[in-house]
Amino acid sequence: MTVMEQRGAYKPAPPPAWQPRTDPEPLLPDAEPYRVLGTEAAAKADPELLRRLYAQLVRGRRYNTQATALTKQGRLAVYPSSTGQEACEVAAALALEDRDWLFPSYRDTLAVVARGVDPVEALTLLRGDWHTGYDPYEHRVAPLSTPLATQLPHAVGLAHAARLKGDDVVALALVGDGGTSEGDFHEALNFAAVWQAPVVFLVQNNGFAISVPLAKQTAAPSLAHKAVGYGMPGRLVDGNDAAAVHEVLSDAVRRARTGGGPTLVEAVTYRIDAHTNADDATRYRGDAEVQAWRDHDPIQLLERELTGRGLLDEAAVQAARDDAEAMAADLRERMNRDPELDPMDLFAHVYAEPTPQLREQRALLRAELEAEQEGGHR
Amino acid sequence: MTVMEQRGAYKPAPPPAWQPRTDPEPLLPDAEPYRVLGTEAAAKADPELLRRLYAQLVRGRRYNTQATALTKQGRLAVYPSSTGQEACEVAAALALEDRDWLFPSYRDTLAVVARGVDPVEALTLLRGDWHTGYDPYEHRVAPLSTPLATQLPHAVGLAHAARLKGDDVVALALVGDGGTSEGDFHEALNFAAVWQAPVVFLVQNNGFAISVPLAKQTAAPSLAHKAVGYGMPGRLVDGNDAAAVHEVLSDAVRRARTGGGPTLVEAVTYRIDAHTNADDATRYRGDAEVQAWRDHDPIQLLERELTGRGLLDEAAVQAARDDAEAMAADLRERMNRDPELDPMDLFAHVYAEPTPQLREQRALLRAELEAEQEGGHR
Amino acid sequence: MTTVAVKPATMAQALTRALRDAMAADPSVHVMGEDVGTLGGVFRVTDGLAKEFGEDRCTDTPLAEAGILGTAVGMAMYGLRPVVEMQFDAFAYPAFEQLVSHVARMRNRTRGRMPLPITIRVPYGGGIGGVEHHSDSSEAFYMATPGLHVVTPATVADAYGLLRAAIASDDPVVFLEPKRLYWSKDTWNPDRPTDVEPIGRAAVRRPGRSASLLTYGPSVQVCMEAAEAARAEGWDLEVVDLRSLVPFDDETVCASVRRTGRAVVVHESGSFGGPGGEIAARVTERCFHHLEAPVLRVAGFDLPYPPPMLERHHLPGVDRILDAVARLQWEAEG
Amino acid sequence: MTTVAVKPATMAQALTRALRDAMAADPSVHVMGEDVGTLGGVFRVTDGLAKEFGEDRCTDTPLAEAGILGTAVGMAMYGLRPVVEMQFDAFAYPAFEQLVSHVARMRNRTRGRMPLPITIRVPYGGGIGGVEHHSDSSEAFYMATPGLHVVTPATVADAYGLLRAAIASDDPVVFLEPKRLYWSKDTWNPDRPTDVEPIGRAAVRRPGRSASLLTYGPSVQVCMEAAEAARAEGWDLEVVDLRSLVPFDDETVCASVRRTGRAVVVHESGSFGGPGGEIAARVTERCFHHLEAPVLRVAGFDLPYPPPMLERHHLPGVDRILDAVARLQWEAEG
Ligand SMILES: Cc1ncc(C[n+]2csc(CCOP(=O)(O)OP(=O)(O)O)c2C)c(N)n1
Ligand SMILES: Cc1ncc(C[n+]2csc(CCOP(=O)(O)OP(=O)(O)O)c2C)c(N)n1
Ligand SMILES: [Mg+2]
Ligand SMILES: [Mg+2]
């Protein structure tokens, strides 16, 4: 057939590979963060759940102030406070079943504790007597992850493995707004969607990555808008509204558990304290902004809702505070004891069996320590 | 104020930081790939441009077959053919001004050549006499990038630098569907959007990453849907429709040049040949699929449009073919000469000045070569 | 079982067999990577596994190395034994953070509670005419990362035995496969594969008295040829195949060097900061008074791996090894 | 210009001054990284630069190290001189592929047409009580990557001089800043900074006759203390500060070792596969007949960097150095 003979034969057609795939519409987040407290939706919330959330928030706030105090007393090397973000931390822990897994980022000690890990063991990393202080398998909590976003593919892999084994286990992974810029965030979400892994990603958008504000981190309409690019739903929620975060996460966990695949949740919140006790936030942000967020405090929001609807009396408030004080006193007391350290532990866990090289080095250290004990070396 | 006094004081309000940001709507791609050929839009296309595209497509196809033939003759170590994707390759080159920059991926030798780089120099990497054979500054073409997606941040950085210097230069970066899964893709697009860098990303979605089909690569509605997550527009185009690709890219380039920021373009196309000459595509795909795409051939699509509208006669078709044959003959002839090699070049460009260590090693090699010349070593 | 004739097999075939046998023996073994499923890998090492064990056990992943290794970490956390393929040496670099910051450290971080039994297969080295980024020798990076085992076979039998051992190990193992040996053949009975090789033992491939060639992976064969050629010069060279770079078999290596009094380390990797420095230094520390000459190194030059047409000038060959042996101060002896 | 008194300055201040002077001297110098702008960096090394030169010259980037280094590559392609900050050693790993596959190779790849004058500042090492991932000594990775210069200062004056040289270099330089020396002080006149130090020259910090301590960065001060303590034992130790790991100053180092006949390499980095192997091996290759004893190494143990409360047991200290010196076979001499 010559080109002339072909004349007029051409019929437009979309490229063969093009098939209408996933409908993007349901994957897009709402225009505004979802809220429960102070809205119609609050009436439908389980009062018992709200009271549990409340008690945990109060406890969480106290935990943050106590841990920060411990840095001043030299009992912690450093503490990244989650004050202002307690609703996210607590709701993340409470949205999971026992058999599920939590993958915290370095700021999420509070979520780890809310999940049941001993508060002192949760602080081992930050006290500096070891790295991870708790047994990850005891409460199914992965180690606090310092390299940002690297824990996200772990969560995907674990969730995928559970599914392959036929267990209806869900993994919930936490990451910051800054962490969403890392390549590992992208790769994790993509694997999760392709594998339809039962995993939920919670981005705590607290406005800052150390000093860098969100506007320098992303130009996206919202971080939740990233979800559609992976083919998973993106949800936007008021991160200071514990009831809303809990509901959105619980929905996502349920969806994941029943084979519906992963969800990306962006919780809009604010880091009230500096990045850590070592940081000076006045270098990069003003008081007014912080004050505006103090007025949107997660504890107050929930307290007002509960008291407004007669679901919380002063006695209950006091009980929550007393419980928090007791936790803080216990924490203070136990953290004030020096941890017991054995330098020989350095060699105990590098490999299942120390290599010949490590055995040599271990012998060297042992000899040094013995010489030290025998009253001073050189 | 006690909790009781607060009763009723709570007014719902969105979290303070929540401001309506970028409107997501205009960033979302259309539901179907954009097409020009065979549609109303074709009438508006510049006939001269279409004829230029046509000639380049014919030339490009011939280039692919010639290069593939050269692998069989042992003149190229390997060749990743872009047969079937010529519309993307050619449109990418033609959508740019002289002062702009092209960032090709390893498969994009054709785009490099279409931009003006000498075909033999463009094949240096694949012949194996050096890595990059051409001077990147001569035609403003970055080296062909083998590590996938790593060239994307380079394009962003270059575009950003040009803008900082006040030059209205645009960078166009090519990447495959597989490459979009890499972390570097994510980081590059995010930087581009945050910096509003004048860069255009063209994803050639050819259905495969070696043997892995798109469905195992992503669950997204389309790759163009990733754009909204960065806050840039995503555009979907029929990658075998040279006029459509050229128009969409030209629009994006214009937008970038005039301060409008980056664009992500997904061109839906198909890799007709195996991954490279060394690959056996029958292991992972069937003939029917390939045939369906052969029926949607970029050259035929344009040829039918042009001939159908009387814009191309047999003489013009023949001229294009003759031109392509001449290019192929020249390429064949020059590639059949052995390249001149100087082993001492190994040491010439590792650093601006060889280190003392390299000078020692250079002396060693020189002595070896001299001994060899003097008639055999040992 | 009927007796089967010992037939020549390639290293690639032995590796495939090791994967297959490991998967058959242990349902927790999962193979994953780019193109490992339907295609069977670009070197065909995973050929047939997806068919035999299903795509859930041998999985084509998205194209993202950090994602591959990172999800493997999570899978290992849940009790699986992932065997990850990195398509080429240089394409393992995107996974470097996951490797160094997590894979190598998780056991230590958690006081042994969370071991990660992950095998990371990395085709490495040159000599196959690969274009840029397809011929790196990246073992120095892995050796400098405590918490990893680093293993590399040089024979068909070791390919099988060491890969089985790597997969069985409760620690992460970087398993370096010498690309140019994939098609090397050996008489090896695939129906009676050798036992699992313990990781950490070097093997004397050729006993000798004049000097020791300390080498591994792709360079073992070159050293064997050099030893053969050296006979003409009156040297009887011992060839030690390290097999495991981490842990390092000081015992076997030092025994050899104490016997011969002279040593040359041979590898493709660049010299500066490469494995040879460590090997030479530790041999010298331990055998100083047995050494008649300094331990010398014959290695690739300190350059980005050359283009195919120049690689022969870069790779340590027989002549360069013999030149080094000649420099081992023989005069001083007599 | 009026004479200004020589005042004590910290290493961090000298680094800031070097950046400032480089930016003032050359408009193509751009500083970029996480928190380097408004905050001035977590170690305050970039303090004031955004204010003085604007955010386009000192830029807070998104949180993505590969993106930072990758965009710096593109900026360098267009004629800028990016100075990239990696916030901590371990957080440079995500950029490893960009570093090894592009930054180190672009000049060579393009036959010298596309040099990449990028400086990569990496705070490194321990001793500051940092939690996991904040105390890595990653220099072995960079040394094993041809195409990079690797430089590390140990004094306030060198911090200034070497950083200026790194920024002025037309090749990529990994500039390793010893974290625990950031606040070390020295009398250094910030208004008369020393000249730019040429990269590639070691410095004898303390002459001595008994043995040479070969060291760099954070360990130089420890070696100076050890040398002081060694006087009591009758040893007169020479301390050589390498300053530049790549290129390596064989001349100065070998001259020292030939003089003293004994050497110990001291660094924080792990021993196995660490810099000390290379240094010991090359010194031995070159000075074999001058050596009374094998070159020994005092280094960190081969473990993931320990938690803060245990780091003192890991770090090479004065006692461990003196123990090594004592093992230099003094008996053999007399
Ligand atoms: C890979 C990596 N890069 C850099 C750092 C240093 N760093 C620690 S916290 C932080 C900011 C994190 O911001 P975000 O993700 O928003 O979490 P947030 O601190 O707000 O909880 C940075 C840059 C790190 N821990 N990991
Ligand atoms: C970082 C990296 N990983 C793996 C590879 C090996 N590799 C080369 S091409 C290819 C597939 C690329 O697929 P795609 O991005 O769709 O581009 P296409 O080949 O279709 O043009 C792979 C995996 C590579 N070059 N770089
Ligand atoms: Mg944040
Ligand atoms: Mg493709």
XYZ file of C-alpha atoms in Angstrom, chain B residues 2-354:
353
model
C -11.834 26.099 84.391
C -13.083 23.552 81.944
C -16.626 24.259 83.106
C -16.359 27.938 82.385
C -15.178 27.090 78.898
C -18.392 25.275 78.161
C -19.974 26.469 74.989
C -17.084 28.768 74.148
C -15.734 26.528 71.417
C -16.293 27.578 67.830
C -15.143 25.243 65.121
C -12.370 26.644 62.984
C -10.016 25.048 60.530
C -6.477 24.619 61.819
C -4.723 27.975 61.606
C -2.119 26.885 59.090
C -4.728 25.731 56.661
C -4.997 28.167 53.832
C -6.443 27.342 50.481
C -3.234 26.732 48.542
C -2.773 25.972 44.858
C -5.995 24.971 43.179
C -5.517 21.296 42.308
C -8.042 21.262 39.494
C -5.889 22.747 36.703
C -2.984 20.501 37.656
C -4.841 17.296 36.893
C -4.424 15.662 33.510
C -7.274 15.036 31.114
C -8.911 11.645 31.228
C -7.593 10.664 27.795
C -4.254 11.287 26.126
C -4.295 14.434 24.051
C -4.226 13.865 20.306
C -3.892 16.093 17.277
C -3.547 13.790 14.287
C -6.892 12.697 12.968
C -8.739 15.206 15.144
C -10.021 18.731 14.664
C -6.844 20.067 16.225
C -4.788 18.866 13.269
C -6.196 21.607 11.090
C -4.599 24.214 13.316
C -1.168 22.628 13.201
C 1.521 24.332 11.146
C 1.996 22.223 7.971
C 5.654 23.154 7.805
C 6.187 21.871 11.329
C 4.346 18.651 10.523
C 6.535 18.069 7.507
C 9.656 18.706 9.554
C 8.434 16.248 12.146
C 7.701 13.732 9.450
C 11.151 13.930 7.921
C 12.701 13.554 11.345
C 10.539 10.557 12.190
C 11.581 8.769 9.032
C 15.173 9.601 9.740
C 14.782 8.498 13.335
C 13.325 5.137 12.448
C 16.157 4.559 10.038
C 18.637 5.544 12.694
C 17.164 2.929 15.021
C 17.327 0.152 12.461
C 20.845 1.122 11.462
C 22.113 1.219 15.007
C 20.517 -2.133 15.721
C 22.226 -3.548 12.646
C 25.535 -2.215 13.943
C 25.168 -4.295 17.109
C 24.861 -7.419 14.965
C 28.072 -6.476 13.199
C 29.804 -6.034 16.525
C 30.233 -2.332 15.952
C 28.141 -1.355 18.963
C 28.347 -3.052 22.351
C 24.616 -2.669 22.799
C 21.732 -0.560 21.460
C 18.472 0.251 23.204
C 16.201 0.974 20.274
C 13.524 3.660 20.394
C 11.569 2.244 17.483
C 7.930 3.092 18.063
C 8.892 6.026 20.254
C 10.307 8.252 17.536
C 7.520 10.808 17.933
C 8.591 11.500 21.512
C 12.284 11.534 20.707
C 11.922 13.883 17.787
C 9.329 16.179 19.332
C 11.481 16.574 22.420
C 14.395 17.775 20.339
C 12.274 20.059 18.179
C 10.353 21.671 21.025
C 13.522 23.305 22.309
C 15.368 26.449 21.310
C 19.101 26.402 20.721
C 19.844 27.872 24.126
C 17.784 25.252 25.942
C 19.127 22.018 27.405
C 18.157 18.425 26.787
C 18.692 15.771 29.499
C 18.400 12.361 27.874
C 18.059 8.956 29.467
C 20.045 6.005 28.149
C 17.461 5.140 25.474
C 17.327 8.626 23.993
C 20.243 8.645 21.541
C 17.728 9.548 18.872
C 16.621 12.722 20.636
C 20.284 13.603 21.075
C 20.890 13.184 17.366
C 17.718 15.037 16.436
C 19.014 17.928 18.494
C 22.064 18.114 16.260
C 24.702 15.982 17.922
C 26.801 14.014 15.474
C 25.321 10.501 15.221
C 28.688 8.845 15.675
C 29.571 10.929 18.703
C 26.149 10.136 20.142
C 26.977 6.430 19.904
C 30.363 6.581 21.625
C 28.892 5.313 24.907
C 27.324 2.330 23.177
C 30.309 1.617 20.978
C 32.461 1.688 24.056
C 35.431 3.818 23.063
C 34.584 6.365 25.727
C 31.617 7.301 27.885
C 30.117 10.532 26.539
C 31.346 11.134 23.025
C 30.004 14.610 22.420
C 30.712 17.938 24.043
C 27.628 18.602 26.179
C 28.093 22.344 25.768
C 28.112 22.306 21.979
C 24.454 21.461 21.548
C 23.476 21.781 25.188
C 22.802 18.108 25.608
C 23.702 16.464 28.910
C 25.406 13.066 28.779
C 23.115 10.097 28.192
C 22.292 8.978 31.716
C 22.447 5.284 32.486
C 21.487 5.358 36.182
C 17.763 5.843 35.800
C 16.119 9.120 36.847
C 19.396 10.534 38.168
C 19.484 13.057 35.341
C 16.230 14.661 36.492
C 17.668 16.604 39.455
C 20.499 17.692 37.158
C 17.975 19.219 34.799
C 16.269 20.982 37.681
C 19.550 22.351 38.992
C 20.618 23.573 35.599
C 17.287 25.250 34.918
C 17.363 26.839 38.350
C 20.908 28.099 37.814
C 19.964 29.593 34.457
C 17.056 31.394 36.053
C 19.270 32.702 38.860
C 21.614 34.049 36.212
C 18.729 35.712 34.414
C 18.916 33.527 31.301
C 15.612 32.418 29.795
C 16.817 28.887 29.298
C 14.577 25.842 29.678
C 15.676 22.283 30.483
C 13.771 19.312 29.112
C 14.429 16.006 30.858
C 13.478 12.583 29.559
C 12.687 9.573 31.706
C 10.979 6.230 31.271
C 7.902 4.846 32.984
C 10.134 2.615 35.067
C 12.303 5.544 36.033
C 9.333 7.283 37.659
C 9.536 4.756 40.498
C 12.982 5.934 41.564
C 13.389 8.316 44.478
C 15.304 10.729 42.257
C 12.202 11.275 40.140
C 10.309 12.358 43.232
C 13.022 14.586 44.575
C 13.617 16.242 41.231
C 9.970 17.075 40.651
C 9.599 18.398 44.160
C 12.638 20.652 43.894
C 11.438 21.866 40.513
C 8.040 22.838 41.855
C 9.334 24.461 45.034
C 11.886 26.463 43.049
C 9.484 27.023 40.146
C 12.384 26.010 37.948
C 11.981 26.296 34.160
C 12.069 22.594 33.484
C 9.841 20.165 31.622
C 9.743 16.455 32.441
C 8.760 14.099 29.656
C 7.929 10.569 30.744
C 7.956 8.186 27.835
C 5.560 5.579 29.081
C 6.427 2.795 26.674
C 4.670 0.161 28.730
C 7.768 -1.625 29.987
C 10.834 -1.356 32.124
C 12.844 -4.112 30.472
C 10.350 -6.935 31.136
C 8.229 -5.308 33.810
C 4.895 -3.990 32.549
C 3.400 -0.737 33.741
C 0.854 -2.473 35.960
C 3.673 -3.776 38.139
C 5.289 -0.370 38.169
C 2.424 1.801 39.322
C -1.205 1.700 40.382
C -1.787 5.347 39.495
C -4.612 6.440 37.201
C -1.817 7.782 35.012
C 1.770 8.837 35.562
C 0.665 12.379 34.801
C -1.425 12.229 37.953
C 1.790 12.420 39.946
C 2.129 16.085 39.022
C -0.549 17.426 41.341
C 1.341 15.971 44.287
C 4.167 18.355 43.516
C 1.998 21.290 42.624
C 2.718 21.302 38.916
C 0.465 20.574 35.967
C 0.372 17.036 34.610
C -0.348 16.483 30.943
C -1.231 13.278 29.189
C -0.501 12.904 25.507
C -0.576 10.262 22.817
C 3.136 9.593 22.523
C 2.839 8.281 18.977
C 1.223 11.480 17.761
C 4.227 13.654 16.965
C 2.091 16.748 16.488
C 0.438 16.296 19.865
C 3.676 15.636 21.705
C 5.281 18.617 20.038
C 2.388 20.878 20.920
C 2.181 19.788 24.555
C 5.932 20.069 25.021
C 6.084 23.431 23.299
C 3.340 24.742 25.562
C 5.187 23.454 28.606
C 8.478 24.931 27.411
C 6.797 28.279 26.811
C 5.232 28.174 30.251
C 8.570 27.361 31.837
C 10.365 30.067 29.898
C 7.906 32.727 30.951
C 8.153 31.951 34.649
C 5.237 29.542 34.871
C 7.280 26.778 36.413
C 7.667 23.090 35.622
C 5.333 20.658 33.886
C 5.132 16.885 33.907
C 4.165 15.343 30.582
C 3.314 11.677 30.207
C 3.492 10.426 26.651
C 1.776 7.095 26.148
C 3.778 5.087 23.658
C 5.235 1.626 23.129
C 8.630 0.023 22.843
C 8.293 -1.975 19.620
C 11.709 -3.618 19.806
C 13.097 -5.624 22.678
C 14.706 -3.698 25.564
C 18.037 -3.900 23.750
C 19.448 -6.145 21.074
C 20.540 -8.451 23.917
C 16.996 -8.866 25.259
C 14.426 -11.467 24.266
C 11.027 -9.792 24.509
C 9.093 -12.960 23.707
C 9.795 -14.048 27.277
C 7.398 -11.460 28.626
C 4.973 -10.218 25.984
C 2.879 -11.477 23.149
C 2.776 -10.633 19.474
C -0.787 -9.344 19.532
C 0.094 -6.487 21.817
C 3.037 -5.499 19.662
C 0.889 -5.704 16.544
C -1.764 -3.443 18.040
C 0.896 -0.834 18.548
C 2.391 -1.344 15.106
C -1.020 -0.320 13.858
C -0.642 2.883 15.788
C 2.759 3.652 14.326
C 3.953 7.237 14.767
C 5.256 7.534 11.219
C 2.118 6.133 9.672
C -0.107 8.321 11.822
C 1.620 11.433 10.603
C 2.011 10.210 7.049
C -1.710 9.506 6.771
C -2.598 12.870 8.201
C -0.281 14.694 5.836
C -1.158 12.748 2.756
C -4.825 12.809 3.674
C -4.689 16.561 3.708
C -2.549 16.792 0.635
C 0.421 18.175 2.507
C 2.807 15.444 1.503
C 3.301 13.924 -1.912
C 5.191 10.829 -2.910
C 8.167 12.910 -3.861
C 8.371 14.368 -0.377
C 8.055 10.934 1.158
C 10.817 9.709 -1.098
C 12.969 12.690 -0.211
C 12.584 11.906 3.476
C 13.516 8.304 2.862
C 16.516 9.264 0.770
C 17.701 11.629 3.435
C 17.349 8.882 6.016
C 19.235 6.434 3.808
C 22.050 8.896 3.333
C 22.298 9.417 7.086
C 22.327 5.645 7.601
C 24.979 5.103 4.955
C 27.173 7.761 6.497
C 26.655 6.297 9.942
C 27.424 2.789 8.747
C 30.493 3.926 6.942
C 31.915 5.917 9.834
C 31.019 3.326 12.453
C 32.801 0.687 10.450
C 36.083 2.438 10.986
C 37.808 1.452 14.191
C 37.868 4.325 16.616
C 41.261 5.664 17.555
C 42.047 4.865 21.125
C 44.763 6.039 23.431
C 44.902 3.998 26.623
C 46.727 6.862 28.330
C 43.445 8.794 28.159
C 42.394 6.678 31.116
C 44.363 9.048 33.322
C 43.660 12.316 31.564
C 40.329 13.344 33.020
C 39.851 11.819 36.442
C 40.826 15.143 38.016
C 41.841 18.497 36.591
C 45.372 17.482 37.624
C 46.223 13.818 38.114
